[in-house]
mmCIF file of C-alpha atoms in Angstrom:
data_model
loop_
_atom_site.group_PDB
_atom_site.id
_atom_site.type_symbol
_atom_site.label_atom_id
_atom_site.label_comp_id
_atom_site.label_asym_id
_atom_site.label_seq_id
_atom_site.Cartn_x
_atom_site.Cartn_y
_atom_site.Cartn_z
ATOM 1 C CA MET K 60 0.000 0.000 0.000
ATOM 2 C CA ASP K 61 1.246 3.478 -0.898
ATOM 3 C CA ASN K 62 1.853 5.185 2.442
ATOM 4 C CA ASP K 63 1.644 8.625 0.799
ATOM 5 C CA ASP K 64 -2.038 8.045 -0.002
ATOM 6 C CA ILE K 65 -3.132 6.696 3.379
ATOM 7 C CA VAL K 66 -3.521 8.449 6.724
ATOM 8 C CA ASP K 67 -3.422 6.627 10.049
ATOM 9 C CA ILE K 68 -5.944 7.811 12.628
ATOM 10 C CA LEU K 69 -5.268 7.132 16.300
ATOM 11 C CA PHE K 70 -7.491 8.069 19.198
ATOM 12 C CA GLY K 71 -4.932 9.834 21.372
ATOM 13 C CA ASP K 72 -1.668 11.729 21.085
ATOM 14 C CA VAL K 73 0.284 9.381 23.379
ATOM 15 C CA CYS K 74 0.146 6.550 20.844
ATOM 16 C CA ILE K 75 1.417 8.815 18.081
ATOM 17 C CA GLY K 76 4.345 9.771 20.299
ATOM 18 C CA ASP K 77 5.157 6.095 20.878
ATOM 19 C CA LEU K 78 5.120 5.365 17.152
ATOM 20 C CA ARG K 79 7.390 8.296 16.415
ATOM 21 C CA MET K 80 9.800 7.107 19.086
ATOM 22 C CA ASN K 81 9.828 3.762 17.296
ATOM 23 C CA ARG K 82 10.655 5.676 14.096
ATOM 24 C CA ILE K 83 7.662 4.392 12.190
ATOM 25 C CA LYS K 84 7.110 6.787 9.320
ATOM 26 C CA LEU K 85 3.410 7.140 8.590
ATOM 27 C CA ASN K 86 0.968 10.006 8.157
ATOM 28 C CA TYR K 87 -0.742 10.445 11.531
ATOM 29 C CA LEU K 88 -3.873 12.242 12.673
ATOM 30 C CA SER K 89 -5.185 12.280 16.229
ATOM 31 C CA PHE K 90 -8.946 12.067 16.731
ATOM 32 C CA ASN K 91 -9.892 12.387 20.357
ATOM 33 C CA PHE K 92 -13.217 14.164 20.902
ATOM 34 C CA ASN K 93 -14.797 11.973 23.613
ATOM 35 C CA LEU K 94 -17.797 10.979 21.503
ATOM 36 C CA TYR K 95 -18.879 8.409 24.090
ATOM 37 C CA LEU K 96 -20.047 11.419 26.155
ATOM 38 C CA GLY K 97 -22.638 14.101 25.616
ATOM 39 C CA ASP K 98 -24.609 15.470 22.680
ATOM 40 C CA ILE K 99 -23.642 13.963 19.306
ATOM 41 C CA SER K 100 -26.665 15.228 17.380
ATOM 42 C CA LEU K 101 -25.257 18.619 16.373
ATOM 43 C CA GLY K 102 -21.801 17.683 15.071
ATOM 44 C CA LEU K 103 -18.302 18.097 16.465
ATOM 45 C CA SER K 104 -18.350 21.870 16.289
ATOM 46 C CA SER K 105 -21.418 22.328 18.483
ATOM 47 C CA LEU K 106 -20.891 24.172 21.745
ATOM 48 C CA GLN K 107 -22.034 21.101 23.696
ATOM 49 C CA ARG K 108 -19.383 18.913 22.099
ATOM 50 C CA ARG K 109 -16.643 21.502 22.475
ATOM 51 C CA LYS K 110 -17.515 21.834 26.153
ATOM 52 C CA VAL K 111 -16.891 18.114 26.675
ATOM 53 C CA TYR K 112 -13.720 18.165 24.580
ATOM 54 C CA ASP K 113 -12.352 21.196 26.415
ATOM 55 C CA MET K 114 -13.034 19.642 29.830
ATOM 56 C CA ASP K 115 -9.345 19.580 30.726
ATOM 57 C CA THR K 116 -8.688 23.103 29.453
ATOM 58 C CA LYS K 117 -11.746 25.018 30.660
ATOM 59 C CA TYR K 118 -9.784 26.361 33.648
ATOM 60 C CA CYS K 119 -6.988 27.699 31.423
ATOM 61 C CA ASP K 120 -6.261 31.230 30.331
ATOM 62 C CA GLU K 121 -8.602 32.642 27.680
ATOM 63 C CA ASP K 122 -6.081 31.925 24.906
ATOM 64 C CA TYR K 123 -6.532 28.179 25.397
ATOM 65 C CA LYS K 124 -10.304 27.927 25.533
ATOM 66 C CA ASP K 125 -10.960 27.173 21.870
ATOM 67 C CA PHE K 126 -8.787 24.098 21.384
ATOM 68 C CA ALA K 127 -11.724 22.012 20.167
ATOM 69 C CA TYR K 128 -12.714 24.290 17.288
ATOM 70 C CA GLU K 129 -9.146 24.610 16.002
ATOM 71 C CA ASP K 130 -8.497 20.858 16.329
ATOM 72 C CA ILE K 131 -11.698 20.020 14.459
ATOM 73 C CA LYS K 132 -10.817 22.365 11.585
ATOM 74 C CA LYS K 133 -7.289 20.976 11.402
ATOM 75 C CA PHE K 134 -8.519 17.385 11.372
ATOM 76 C CA GLU K 135 -11.160 17.939 8.684
ATOM 77 C CA GLN K 136 -8.742 19.821 6.439
ATOM 78 C CA SER K 137 -6.000 17.218 6.845
ATOM 79 C CA ILE K 138 -8.086 14.095 6.227
ATOM 80 C CA GLN K 139 -9.361 15.430 2.890
ATOM 81 C CA LYS K 140 -5.844 15.137 1.462
ATOM 82 C CA PHE K 141 -6.006 11.326 1.524
ATOM 83 C CA HIS K 142 -8.040 8.728 -0.372
ATOM 84 C CA LYS K 143 -7.520 5.981 2.206
ATOM 85 C CA ILE K 144 -7.705 5.986 5.974
ATOM 86 C CA ARG K 145 -6.537 3.390 8.467
ATOM 87 C CA ILE K 146 -8.139 3.517 11.913
ATOM 88 C CA TRP K 147 -6.390 2.094 14.963
ATOM 89 C CA ALA K 148 -9.053 1.003 17.427
ATOM 90 C CA SER K 149 -9.419 -1.071 20.563
ATOM 91 C CA LEU K 150 -12.881 -2.428 19.886
ATOM 92 C CA ARG K 151 -13.443 -3.166 23.596
ATOM 93 C CA CYS K 152 -13.159 0.546 24.311
ATOM 94 C CA PRO K 153 -16.390 2.613 24.010
ATOM 95 C CA ASP K 154 -14.518 5.786 23.069
ATOM 96 C CA ASP K 155 -12.712 4.015 20.219
ATOM 97 C CA TYR K 156 -15.840 2.274 18.978
ATOM 98 C CA ILE K 157 -17.965 5.439 18.897
ATOM 99 C CA ASN K 158 -15.111 7.299 17.179
ATOM 100 C CA LEU K 159 -14.956 4.520 14.587
ATOM 101 C CA LEU K 160 -18.703 4.841 13.953
ATOM 102 C CA TYR K 161 -18.349 8.587 13.422
ATOM 103 C CA LEU K 162 -15.405 8.295 11.030
ATOM 104 C CA VAL K 163 -17.027 5.585 8.918
ATOM 105 C CA SER K 164 -20.265 7.556 8.775
ATOM 106 C CA HIS K 165 -18.575 10.783 7.659
ATOM 107 C CA TYR K 166 -15.815 9.444 5.391
ATOM 108 C CA SER K 167 -17.353 6.329 3.859
ATOM 109 C CA ASP K 168 -16.435 7.551 0.374
ATOM 110 C CA LYS K 169 -12.827 6.629 1.193
ATOM 111 C CA ASP K 170 -11.235 3.197 1.513
ATOM 112 C CA ILE K 171 -11.285 2.493 5.233
ATOM 113 C CA TYR K 172 -8.966 0.009 6.902
ATOM 114 C CA VAL K 173 -9.117 -0.955 10.583
ATOM 115 C CA VAL K 174 -6.258 -2.063 12.813
ATOM 116 C CA SER K 175 -7.923 -4.035 15.601
ATOM 117 C CA ILE K 176 -5.719 -3.479 18.642
ATOM 118 C CA PRO K 177 -5.439 -6.493 20.961
ATOM 119 C CA PRO K 178 -6.146 -6.244 24.718
ATOM 120 C CA CYS K 179 -3.398 -5.465 27.196
ATOM 121 C CA GLN K 180 -1.990 -8.212 29.365
ATOM 122 C CA ASN K 181 -3.103 -6.558 32.601
ATOM 123 C CA GLU K 182 -6.884 -6.557 33.107
ATOM 124 C CA ASP K 183 -6.924 -4.953 36.562
ATOM 125 C CA TYR K 184 -7.257 -1.243 35.722
ATOM 126 C CA TYR K 185 -10.597 -0.247 34.111
ATOM 127 C CA ASN K 186 -10.211 -3.465 32.073
ATOM 128 C CA GLN K 187 -7.251 -1.615 30.524
ATOM 129 C CA THR K 188 -9.351 -0.488 27.572
ATOM 130 C CA ILE K 189 -7.780 2.959 27.448
ATOM 131 C CA TYR K 190 -4.283 1.511 27.568
ATOM 132 C CA ASP K 191 -4.635 -1.141 24.864
ATOM 133 C CA LYS K 192 -3.410 1.314 22.227
ATOM 134 C CA VAL K 193 -0.505 2.572 24.324
ATOM 135 C CA GLU K 194 0.852 -0.901 25.036
ATOM 136 C CA PHE K 195 0.353 -1.952 21.421
ATOM 137 C CA CYS K 196 2.137 1.106 20.025
ATOM 138 C CA GLU K 197 5.006 0.761 22.495
ATOM 139 C CA LYS K 198 5.655 -2.790 21.275
ATOM 140 C CA LEU K 199 5.235 -2.045 17.577
ATOM 141 C CA ASP K 200 8.648 -1.554 15.997
ATOM 142 C CA ASN K 201 7.962 -2.475 12.401
ATOM 143 C CA LEU K 202 5.311 -1.287 9.956
ATOM 144 C CA TYR K 203 4.797 -4.875 8.813
ATOM 145 C CA ASP K 204 3.646 -5.854 12.307
ATOM 146 C CA LEU K 205 0.363 -4.142 11.463
ATOM 147 C CA GLU K 206 -2.599 -6.402 10.803
ATOM 148 C CA TYR K 207 -5.461 -4.512 9.200
ATOM 149 C CA HIS K 208 -8.497 -5.242 7.073
ATOM 150 C CA LEU K 209 -10.507 -3.269 4.536
ATOM 151 C CA LEU K 210 -14.113 -2.545 5.490
ATOM 152 C CA THR K 211 -16.590 -3.818 2.939
ATOM 153 C CA GLU K 212 -19.397 -1.573 1.717
ATOM 154 C CA LEU K 213 -21.832 -3.763 3.641
ATOM 155 C CA LYS K 214 -19.856 -3.300 6.861
ATOM 156 C CA LYS K 215 -19.639 0.447 6.277
ATOM 157 C CA GLN K 216 -23.413 0.579 5.892
ATOM 158 C CA GLU K 217 -23.858 -1.385 9.111
ATOM 159 C CA LEU K 218 -21.592 1.002 11.021
ATOM 160 C CA ARG K 219 -23.292 4.069 9.507
ATOM 161 C CA GLU K 220 -26.667 2.767 10.632
ATOM 162 C CA GLU K 221 -25.334 2.205 14.140
ATOM 163 C CA TRP K 222 -24.020 5.789 14.256
ATOM 164 C CA GLU K 223 -27.390 7.135 13.068
ATOM 165 C CA LYS K 224 -29.112 5.054 15.757
ATOM 166 C CA GLN K 225 -26.868 6.510 18.459
ATOM 167 C CA VAL K 226 -27.409 10.055 17.167
ATOM 168 C CA LYS K 227 -31.164 9.503 17.432
ATOM 169 C CA ILE K 228 -30.915 8.110 20.972
ATOM 170 C CA ASN K 229 -28.361 10.797 21.902
ATOM 171 C CA SER K 230 -27.818 9.603 25.474
ATOM 172 C CA ASP K 231 -25.502 11.298 27.979
ATOM 173 C CA ILE K 232 -23.103 8.323 28.054
ATOM 174 C CA ARG K 233 -22.445 5.487 25.604
ATOM 175 C CA LEU K 234 -20.625 2.421 26.937
ATOM 176 C CA LEU K 235 -19.916 -1.081 25.654
ATOM 177 C CA GLU K 236 -21.108 -4.282 27.275
ATOM 178 C CA ASN K 237 -20.226 -7.507 25.464
ATOM 179 C CA GLY K 238 -19.668 -5.544 22.280
ATOM 180 C CA VAL K 239 -23.084 -3.826 22.417
ATOM 181 C CA ILE K 240 -23.571 -0.099 23.068
ATOM 182 C CA VAL K 241 -25.420 0.584 26.319
ATOM 183 C CA ASN K 242 -26.899 4.050 26.818
ATOM 184 C CA LYS K 243 -26.738 5.731 30.232
ATOM 185 C CA SER K 244 -27.593 9.080 31.754
ATOM 186 C CA TYR K 245 -25.254 11.131 33.932
ATOM 187 C CA SER K 246 -27.716 10.772 36.803
ATOM 188 C CA ASP K 247 -27.239 6.985 36.762
ATOM 189 C CA TYR K 248 -23.874 7.616 38.443
ATOM 190 C CA PHE K 249 -24.770 10.360 40.920
ATOM 191 C CA HIS K 250 -25.460 8.010 43.841
ATOM 192 C CA LEU K 251 -22.270 6.035 43.153
ATOM 193 C CA VAL K 252 -20.116 9.159 43.209
ATOM 194 C CA LEU K 253 -21.791 10.426 46.376
ATOM 195 C CA SER K 254 -21.205 7.076 48.058
ATOM 196 C CA VAL K 255 -17.417 7.339 47.718
ATOM 197 C CA ILE K 256 -16.783 11.058 47.983
ATOM 198 C CA ASP K 257 -17.170 11.416 51.761
ATOM 199 C CA GLU K 258 -13.468 11.939 52.327
ATOM 200 C CA GLU K 259 -12.031 15.452 52.070
ATOM 201 C CA TYR K 260 -9.706 14.508 49.231
ATOM 202 C CA LEU K 261 -10.009 11.645 46.779
ATOM 203 C CA ASP K 262 -7.866 10.817 43.791
ATOM 204 C CA ALA K 263 -9.845 10.795 40.544
ATOM 205 C CA ARG K 264 -8.577 7.329 39.665
ATOM 206 C CA ASP K 265 -9.729 6.068 43.041
ATOM 207 C CA ILE K 266 -13.212 7.489 42.453
ATOM 208 C CA CYS K 267 -13.347 5.943 38.969
ATOM 209 C CA ASP K 268 -12.213 2.590 40.299
ATOM 210 C CA ARG K 269 -14.695 2.498 43.164
ATOM 211 C CA CYS K 270 -17.564 3.720 40.965
ATOM 212 C CA HIS K 271 -16.599 1.424 38.079
ATOM 213 C CA LEU K 272 -16.220 4.412 35.764
ATOM 214 C CA PRO K 273 -14.042 3.642 32.736
ATOM 215 C CA PHE K 274 -12.581 7.125 32.161
ATOM 216 C CA ILE K 275 -11.478 10.096 34.244
ATOM 217 C CA THR K 276 -12.989 12.450 31.627
ATOM 218 C CA MET K 277 -16.333 10.774 32.238
ATOM 219 C CA LEU K 278 -15.964 11.453 35.957
ATOM 220 C CA GLN K 279 -15.156 15.109 35.265
ATOM 221 C CA VAL K 280 -18.316 15.516 33.181
ATOM 222 C CA ILE K 281 -20.460 13.776 35.819
ATOM 223 C CA LEU K 282 -19.013 15.925 38.599
ATOM 224 C CA ASN K 283 -19.741 19.077 36.621
ATOM 225 C CA GLU K 284 -23.306 17.896 36.027
ATOM 226 C CA MET K 285 -23.691 17.301 39.773
ATOM 227 C CA VAL K 286 -22.431 20.815 40.483
ATOM 228 C CA ASP K 287 -24.783 22.327 37.888
ATOM 229 C CA LYS K 288 -27.738 20.497 39.460
ATOM 230 C CA ARG K 289 -26.622 21.523 42.974
ATOM 231 C CA ILE K 290 -26.254 17.915 44.082
ATOM 232 C CA LEU K 291 -22.615 18.440 45.002
ATOM 233 C CA ASP K 292 -20.335 21.387 45.626
ATOM 234 C CA ILE K 293 -16.741 20.560 44.663
ATOM 235 C CA GLU K 294 -13.548 22.418 43.961
ATOM 236 C CA LEU K 295 -11.187 21.301 41.201
ATOM 237 C CA GLU K 296 -7.529 21.755 42.046
ATOM 238 C CA GLU K 297 -5.136 23.131 39.446
ATOM 239 C CA SER K 298 -2.245 20.848 38.661
ATOM 240 C CA PRO K 299 1.046 22.056 40.131
ATOM 241 C CA TYR K 300 2.928 20.357 37.300
ATOM 242 C CA GLN K 301 1.439 21.929 34.189
ATOM 243 C CA LYS K 302 -0.553 25.148 34.184
ATOM 244 C CA GLY K 303 -3.921 24.776 32.557
ATOM 245 C CA TRP K 304 -4.486 21.083 33.215
ATOM 246 C CA VAL K 305 -6.938 20.025 35.893
ATOM 247 C CA SER K 306 -5.350 18.023 38.647
ATOM 248 C CA ALA K 307 -6.448 14.421 39.091
ATOM 249 C CA ARG K 308 -7.639 15.245 42.614
ATOM 250 C CA TYR K 309 -10.877 16.754 43.843
ATOM 251 C CA LYS K 310 -11.817 18.538 47.044
ATOM 252 C CA LYS K 311 -15.332 18.022 48.360
ATOM 253 C CA ASN K 312 -16.815 20.999 50.157
ATOM 254 C CA MET K 313 -20.344 19.849 50.974
ATOM 255 C CA LYS K 314 -23.374 17.896 49.815
ATOM 256 C CA LEU K 315 -26.290 20.157 49.089
ATOM 257 C CA ASN K 316 -29.020 17.513 49.198
#
């Protein structure tokens, strides 16, 4: 396959960094818009989607508050340069699967290949779904280690229909159970978060683990929903290591009901 005519899409910048360290020369694009969360009915550029995407940067200086819009424009302009796309996805991971549905639905005129990333060895941490790609990319040291398949037109149609179904349902949260999308509301998790947030300080990973939440971003969105609905009053700490990124720790002030 001519590598000048194909672009590789990964769902996260960390994996791209690992591949570059391994000196694998491909055309890379990062697509990481948290489509398993929030409103997907109005497109990536909607204010609702950008709010979810900017979750980690909403406490930054004003200059950093429009990352989502610029990233979306850059992605859409870049992908149009290629006739073929190859998507790297951990199909156990809801974020990856929903991203895959979106890409197939919006770029089905192109040849679409999928690299199905195998599970990590360690199953103890959130089932390791978010780290499948990282471990895979760290171990990949040769382009020919890639195993990928071309989506048939029938498969594309199936995935487009699934995306359209999810747009119509438009739930707060989309997760995977046994390979099937399960739709949840933010409020489904309120009582779980309240049950573990009695201590003054709790690490975000600890909350996710004890609430069986698969992603820290999901916890951030749920906590913000709880604040908006006056169920919980919390204070997000700023990271001491990198200005503009929310620390992975939360301070609970009080329960309001």
